[in-house]
Amino acid sequence: MNTENTTDLLGALPLVDEEANARLHDRLVDAAERDGLLDVAYRTFDSPVGSLLLAATGEGLVRVAYAREGHDGVLATLATTVSPRILRAPGRLDDASRQLEEYFAGRRTAFELPLDRRLSSGFRREVQARLPSIGYGHTATYAEIAAAVGNPKAVRAVGTACATNPLPVVVPCHRVVRSDGSLGRYAGGDEAKHALLTLEAAA
Amino acid sequence: MKRPFEQLVTTYGPTVLRVCRAVLGPADAEDAWSDTFLAALRAYPDLPGDANVEAWLVTIAHRKAIDVTRARSRLPVAVDRLPERPTGEGRPEDWDGDLWRALAALPEKQRLAVAYHHVAGLPYREVAAVVGGSEDAARRAAADGIANLRAGYAKGGAPS
């Protein structure tokens, strides 16, 4: 018998039932959270500097990514570096979203969120841990940060640490600028860095 | 390299739901789907990178459907009044109940072969791996199932 076309016969079974799929997805997220299987939860957040990907482990916020970094690629990397048990689960990111909303509205000057810093190590991690000490609305130079972590010659390494910050916006690498006053590299692009500094200066 | 599990849910979730509906009917399909994807999420880190993900999911769904069928057969069936059912447990109006009645009337082997080959799109070799038996037997069961469906549902109308 040839492989017959059964589309007509089974046509009554909906190919896609959006409502059921959405309901089942929510149910899966709840069950996964309950059973401790939700290793990485994520959502996207629409901000004035574009769509931000927010991802959290059970420990805390683990990754913030700009659209230009490629959200799909970032999630694929998280699947390898953290765990492939990744689901779109906005609930775990409610606090982060709320605080980002307040920040972009000029009503929040510091983030109070548990952070999971597992994506950085060594010198980069040390530099990134230092960044929140640069106050809201202020900037520091790469050289000043290098001096502050006790390694004044490591200006380039500080630049790399800022450029590879897995938690931009929340960990304020945008507040680090060049000694000549120019902005320097930023994962979110020059415009985003400029926008954040402008926002903080205005508030 | 392993894809984020979310991609599996969005890529294969609708197909697995169709399979569960074809095998179990609308009322139990969503429980089987939920059990399937939770079990898959648990086991996912250990799945070999080159595995056929869809066949793997259908295999899990097959086992979960058997569990659901067994649980159902232990439950009292006859009731005078149907309990009020909130939405969330499957909505029979989502798809043609006549098709489900026709599928339910098939011998199990035929229904499973139709679901896994014609609904999930698995080749007969994979269907045989899921349900047991030979590739030829799977092909015959699917063909007989389709013939029966055509006779009982598509042409003559649903059996009353």
mmCIF file of N, CA and C in Angstrom, chain B residues 33-113:
data_model
loop_
_atom_site.group_PDB
_atom_site.id
_atom_site.type_symbol
_atom_site.label_atom_id
_atom_site.label_comp_id
_atom_site.label_asym_id
_atom_site.label_seq_id
_atom_site.Cartn_x
_atom_site.Cartn_y
_atom_site.Cartn_z
ATOM 1 N N TRP B 33 0.444 14.347 28.380
ATOM 2 C CA TRP B 33 1.424 15.316 27.845
ATOM 3 C C TRP B 33 2.286 15.862 28.977
ATOM 4 N N SER B 34 1.624 16.260 30.075
ATOM 5 C CA SER B 34 2.359 16.846 31.207
ATOM 6 C C SER B 34 3.341 15.844 31.801
ATOM 7 N N ASP B 35 2.871 14.605 31.992
ATOM 8 C CA ASP B 35 3.762 13.573 32.534
ATOM 9 C C ASP B 35 4.938 13.329 31.587
ATOM 10 N N THR B 36 4.655 13.369 30.291
ATOM 11 C CA THR B 36 5.698 13.114 29.296
ATOM 12 C C THR B 36 6.789 14.169 29.355
ATOM 13 N N PHE B 37 6.392 15.435 29.334
ATOM 14 C CA PHE B 37 7.419 16.481 29.271
ATOM 15 C C PHE B 37 8.149 16.659 30.603
ATOM 16 N N LEU B 38 7.474 16.378 31.706
ATOM 17 C CA LEU B 38 8.187 16.455 32.981
ATOM 18 C C LEU B 38 9.235 15.340 33.066
ATOM 19 N N ALA B 39 8.847 14.130 32.643
ATOM 20 C CA ALA B 39 9.807 13.016 32.641
ATOM 21 C C ALA B 39 10.954 13.300 31.675
ATOM 22 N N ALA B 40 10.621 13.895 30.528
ATOM 23 C CA ALA B 40 11.659 14.208 29.538
ATOM 24 C C ALA B 40 12.622 15.263 30.096
ATOM 25 N N LEU B 41 12.074 16.274 30.778
ATOM 26 C CA LEU B 41 12.922 17.318 31.368
ATOM 27 C C LEU B 41 13.893 16.703 32.378
ATOM 28 N N ARG B 42 13.374 15.753 33.151
ATOM 29 C CA ARG B 42 14.210 15.105 34.165
ATOM 30 C C ARG B 42 15.368 14.356 33.498
ATOM 31 N N ALA B 43 15.052 13.640 32.430
ATOM 32 C CA ALA B 43 16.050 12.763 31.807
ATOM 33 C C ALA B 43 16.919 13.477 30.780
ATOM 34 N N TYR B 44 16.531 14.685 30.390
ATOM 35 C CA TYR B 44 17.154 15.352 29.238
ATOM 36 C C TYR B 44 18.677 15.474 29.308
ATOM 37 N N PRO B 45 19.244 15.852 30.482
ATOM 38 C CA PRO B 45 20.707 16.001 30.493
ATOM 39 C C PRO B 45 21.440 14.706 30.121
ATOM 40 N N ASP B 46 20.817 13.553 30.319
ATOM 41 C CA ASP B 46 21.485 12.285 30.013
ATOM 42 C C ASP B 46 21.186 11.762 28.615
ATOM 43 N N LEU B 47 20.340 12.454 27.879
ATOM 44 C CA LEU B 47 20.029 12.008 26.514
ATOM 45 C C LEU B 47 21.256 12.203 25.625
ATOM 46 N N PRO B 48 21.645 11.160 24.873
ATOM 47 C CA PRO B 48 22.796 11.339 23.973
ATOM 48 C C PRO B 48 22.540 12.475 22.983
ATOM 49 N N GLY B 49 23.592 13.200 22.657
ATOM 50 C CA GLY B 49 23.465 14.376 21.808
ATOM 51 C C GLY B 49 22.925 14.085 20.426
ATOM 52 N N ASP B 50 23.134 12.848 19.937
ATOM 53 C CA ASP B 50 22.712 12.540 18.567
ATOM 54 C C ASP B 50 21.371 11.798 18.531
ATOM 55 N N ALA B 51 20.673 11.748 19.673
ATOM 56 C CA ALA B 51 19.413 10.994 19.730
ATOM 57 C C ALA B 51 18.341 11.639 18.853
ATOM 58 N N ASN B 52 17.423 10.831 18.350
ATOM 59 C CA ASN B 52 16.242 11.331 17.645
ATOM 60 C C ASN B 52 15.246 11.817 18.707
ATOM 61 N N VAL B 53 15.202 13.126 18.888
ATOM 62 C CA VAL B 53 14.455 13.696 20.003
ATOM 63 C C VAL B 53 12.959 13.394 19.891
ATOM 64 N N GLU B 54 12.426 13.476 18.667
ATOM 65 C CA GLU B 54 10.991 13.253 18.514
ATOM 66 C C GLU B 54 10.620 11.806 18.852
ATOM 67 N N ALA B 55 11.418 10.864 18.376
ATOM 68 C CA ALA B 55 11.133 9.456 18.693
ATOM 69 C C ALA B 55 11.259 9.206 20.196
ATOM 70 N N TRP B 56 12.232 9.872 20.807
ATOM 71 C CA TRP B 56 12.423 9.755 22.255
ATOM 72 C C TRP B 56 11.188 10.271 22.998
ATOM 73 N N LEU B 57 10.675 11.412 22.586
ATOM 74 C CA LEU B 57 9.487 11.976 23.242
ATOM 75 C C LEU B 57 8.266 11.087 23.033
ATOM 76 N N VAL B 58 8.110 10.551 21.813
ATOM 77 C CA VAL B 58 6.958 9.688 21.554
ATOM 78 C C VAL B 58 7.062 8.403 22.383
ATOM 79 N N THR B 59 8.293 7.905 22.554
ATOM 80 C CA THR B 59 8.478 6.705 23.387
ATOM 81 C C THR B 59 8.042 6.981 24.825
ATOM 82 N N ILE B 60 8.435 8.145 25.345
ATOM 83 C CA ILE B 60 8.021 8.492 26.715
ATOM 84 C C ILE B 60 6.498 8.666 26.760
ATOM 85 N N ALA B 61 5.941 9.345 25.756
ATOM 86 C CA ALA B 61 4.490 9.556 25.720
ATOM 87 C C ALA B 61 3.756 8.216 25.673
ATOM 88 N N HIS B 62 4.313 7.263 24.931
ATOM 89 C CA HIS B 62 3.719 5.922 24.838
ATOM 90 C C HIS B 62 3.627 5.285 26.222
ATOM 91 N N ARG B 63 4.741 5.370 26.981
ATOM 92 C CA ARG B 63 4.736 4.780 28.331
ATOM 93 C C ARG B 63 3.755 5.514 29.238
ATOM 94 N N LYS B 64 3.732 6.829 29.135
ATOM 95 C CA LYS B 64 2.828 7.594 29.989
ATOM 96 C C LYS B 64 1.374 7.310 29.633
ATOM 97 N N ALA B 65 1.104 7.097 28.341
ATOM 98 C CA ALA B 65 -0.262 6.781 27.922
ATOM 99 C C ALA B 65 -0.693 5.443 28.500
ATOM 100 N N ILE B 66 0.258 4.488 28.537
ATOM 101 C CA ILE B 66 -0.062 3.191 29.141
ATOM 102 C C ILE B 66 -0.386 3.377 30.624
ATOM 103 N N ASP B 67 0.427 4.213 31.303
ATOM 104 C CA ASP B 67 0.164 4.486 32.724
ATOM 105 C C ASP B 67 -1.226 5.083 32.914
ATOM 106 N N VAL B 68 -1.548 6.051 32.066
ATOM 107 C CA VAL B 68 -2.846 6.715 32.189
ATOM 108 C C VAL B 68 -3.975 5.721 31.930
ATOM 109 N N THR B 69 -3.800 4.870 30.915
ATOM 110 C CA THR B 69 -4.827 3.877 30.594
ATOM 111 C C THR B 69 -5.042 2.931 31.767
ATOM 112 N N ARG B 70 -3.919 2.501 32.372
ATOM 113 C CA ARG B 70 -4.037 1.595 33.526
ATOM 114 C C ARG B 70 -4.740 2.273 34.687
ATOM 115 N N ALA B 71 -4.345 3.506 34.953
ATOM 116 C CA ALA B 71 -4.959 4.242 36.062
ATOM 117 C C ALA B 71 -6.456 4.398 35.804
ATOM 118 N N ARG B 72 -6.781 4.659 34.545
ATOM 119 C CA ARG B 72 -8.183 4.863 34.191
ATOM 120 C C ARG B 72 -8.977 3.581 34.398
ATOM 121 N N SER B 73 -8.342 2.430 34.063
ATOM 122 C CA SER B 73 -9.075 1.174 34.167
ATOM 123 C C SER B 73 -9.309 0.787 35.624
ATOM 124 N N ARG B 74 -8.519 1.388 36.541
ATOM 125 C CA ARG B 74 -8.743 1.110 37.958
ATOM 126 C C ARG B 74 -9.800 2.029 38.548
ATOM 127 N N LEU B 75 -10.107 3.079 37.849
ATOM 128 C CA LEU B 75 -11.080 4.027 38.376
ATOM 129 C C LEU B 75 -12.496 3.516 38.123
ATOM 130 N N PRO B 76 -13.411 3.825 39.028
ATOM 131 C CA PRO B 76 -14.794 3.482 38.737
ATOM 132 C C PRO B 76 -15.264 4.252 37.509
ATOM 133 N N VAL B 77 -15.940 3.575 36.631
ATOM 134 C CA VAL B 77 -16.292 4.199 35.365
ATOM 135 C C VAL B 77 -17.726 4.719 35.366
ATOM 136 N N ALA B 78 -18.636 3.877 35.863
ATOM 137 C CA ALA B 78 -20.040 4.259 35.759
ATOM 138 C C ALA B 78 -20.389 5.329 36.791
ATOM 139 N N VAL B 79 -20.942 6.405 36.313
ATOM 140 C CA VAL B 79 -21.430 7.444 37.218
ATOM 141 C C VAL B 79 -22.806 7.874 36.729
ATOM 142 N N ASP B 80 -23.660 8.238 37.678
ATOM 143 C CA ASP B 80 -24.985 8.694 37.293
ATOM 144 C C ASP B 80 -24.921 10.074 36.681
ATOM 145 N N ARG B 81 -24.139 10.914 37.345
ATOM 146 C CA ARG B 81 -24.022 12.284 36.860
ATOM 147 C C ARG B 81 -22.565 12.570 36.556
ATOM 148 N N LEU B 82 -22.300 13.247 35.472
ATOM 149 C CA LEU B 82 -20.926 13.647 35.187
ATOM 150 C C LEU B 82 -20.539 14.766 36.134
ATOM 151 N N PRO B 83 -19.344 14.676 36.731
ATOM 152 C CA PRO B 83 -18.910 15.770 37.597
ATOM 153 C C PRO B 83 -18.698 17.031 36.782
ATOM 154 N N GLU B 84 -18.867 18.161 37.426
ATOM 155 C CA GLU B 84 -18.570 19.421 36.756
ATOM 156 C C GLU B 84 -17.076 19.479 36.515
ATOM 157 N N ARG B 85 -16.723 19.719 35.285
ATOM 158 C CA ARG B 85 -15.289 19.755 34.980
ATOM 159 C C ARG B 85 -14.839 21.178 34.687
ATOM 160 N N PRO B 86 -13.860 21.664 35.455
ATOM 161 C CA PRO B 86 -13.311 22.968 35.083
ATOM 162 C C PRO B 86 -12.465 22.815 33.824
ATOM 163 N N THR B 87 -12.252 23.895 33.095
ATOM 164 C CA THR B 87 -11.339 23.811 31.966
ATOM 165 C C THR B 87 -9.949 23.545 32.516
ATOM 166 N N GLY B 88 -9.101 23.038 31.666
ATOM 167 C CA GLY B 88 -7.756 22.730 32.124
ATOM 168 C C GLY B 88 -7.540 21.241 32.101
ATOM 169 N N GLU B 89 -8.581 20.478 31.956
ATOM 170 C CA GLU B 89 -8.416 19.033 31.896
ATOM 171 C C GLU B 89 -8.724 18.548 30.487
ATOM 172 N N GLY B 90 -8.560 19.383 29.541
ATOM 173 C CA GLY B 90 -8.868 18.983 28.177
ATOM 174 C C GLY B 90 -10.223 19.524 27.814
ATOM 175 N N ARG B 91 -10.331 20.008 26.603
ATOM 176 C CA ARG B 91 -11.606 20.551 26.193
ATOM 177 C C ARG B 91 -12.085 19.757 25.003
ATOM 178 N N PRO B 92 -13.025 18.863 25.205
ATOM 179 C CA PRO B 92 -13.472 17.985 24.126
ATOM 180 C C PRO B 92 -13.946 18.756 22.897
ATOM 181 N N GLU B 93 -14.374 19.995 23.094
ATOM 182 C CA GLU B 93 -14.862 20.734 21.940
ATOM 183 C C GLU B 93 -13.723 21.168 21.025
ATOM 184 N N ASP B 94 -12.456 21.004 21.522
ATOM 185 C CA ASP B 94 -11.334 21.423 20.703
ATOM 186 C C ASP B 94 -11.216 20.622 19.409
ATOM 187 N N TRP B 95 -11.684 19.428 19.410
ATOM 188 C CA TRP B 95 -11.605 18.669 18.178
ATOM 189 C C TRP B 95 -12.738 17.676 18.114
ATOM 190 N N ASP B 96 -12.924 17.217 16.933
ATOM 191 C CA ASP B 96 -14.064 16.399 16.580
ATOM 192 C C ASP B 96 -14.153 15.121 17.417
ATOM 193 N N GLY B 97 -15.142 15.035 18.248
ATOM 194 C CA GLY B 97 -15.327 13.850 19.074
ATOM 195 C C GLY B 97 -15.591 12.595 18.259
ATOM 196 N N ASP B 98 -16.150 12.748 17.050
ATOM 197 C CA ASP B 98 -16.415 11.581 16.214
ATOM 198 C C ASP B 98 -15.119 10.883 15.820
ATOM 199 N N LEU B 99 -14.100 11.690 15.527
ATOM 200 C CA LEU B 99 -12.814 11.085 15.175
ATOM 201 C C LEU B 99 -12.261 10.309 16.359
ATOM 202 N N TRP B 100 -12.377 10.910 17.557
ATOM 203 C CA TRP B 100 -11.865 10.207 18.726
ATOM 204 C C TRP B 100 -12.640 8.897 18.951
ATOM 205 N N ARG B 101 -13.943 8.952 18.784
ATOM 206 C CA ARG B 101 -14.722 7.713 18.959
ATOM 207 C C ARG B 101 -14.276 6.650 17.962
ATOM 208 N N ALA B 102 -13.995 7.091 16.742
ATOM 209 C CA ALA B 102 -13.552 6.136 15.728
ATOM 210 C C ALA B 102 -12.165 5.579 16.063
ATOM 211 N N LEU B 103 -11.286 6.465 16.558
ATOM 212 C CA LEU B 103 -9.952 6.007 16.965
ATOM 213 C C LEU B 103 -10.056 5.051 18.146
ATOM 214 N N ALA B 104 -10.904 5.396 19.095
ATOM 215 C CA ALA B 104 -11.045 4.583 20.294
ATOM 216 C C ALA B 104 -11.580 3.198 19.963
ATOM 217 N N ALA B 105 -12.346 3.124 18.858
ATOM 218 C CA ALA B 105 -12.939 1.839 18.480
ATOM 219 C C ALA B 105 -11.912 0.918 17.809
ATOM 220 N N LEU B 106 -10.762 1.462 17.413
ATOM 221 C CA LEU B 106 -9.752 0.627 16.759
ATOM 222 C C LEU B 106 -9.088 -0.299 17.766
ATOM 223 N N PRO B 107 -8.631 -1.454 17.306
ATOM 224 C CA PRO B 107 -7.756 -2.262 18.166
ATOM 225 C C PRO B 107 -6.536 -1.418 18.551
ATOM 226 N N GLU B 108 -6.048 -1.616 19.778
ATOM 227 C CA GLU B 108 -4.992 -0.724 20.286
ATOM 228 C C GLU B 108 -3.793 -0.646 19.351
ATOM 229 N N LYS B 109 -3.358 -1.795 18.825
ATOM 230 C CA LYS B 109 -2.172 -1.795 17.955
ATOM 231 C C LYS B 109 -2.364 -0.878 16.752
ATOM 232 N N GLN B 110 -3.573 -0.907 16.197
ATOM 233 C CA GLN B 110 -3.836 -0.056 15.031
ATOM 234 C C GLN B 110 -3.867 1.421 15.433
ATOM 235 N N ARG B 111 -4.504 1.686 16.570
ATOM 236 C CA ARG B 111 -4.592 3.083 17.002
ATOM 237 C C ARG B 111 -3.196 3.645 17.262
ATOM 238 N N LEU B 112 -2.344 2.849 17.938
ATOM 239 C CA LEU B 112 -0.991 3.326 18.233
ATOM 240 C C LEU B 112 -0.185 3.523 16.955
ATOM 241 N N ALA B 113 -0.316 2.571 16.017
ATOM 242 C CA ALA B 113 0.452 2.687 14.771
ATOM 243 C C ALA B 113 0.002 3.920 13.989
#
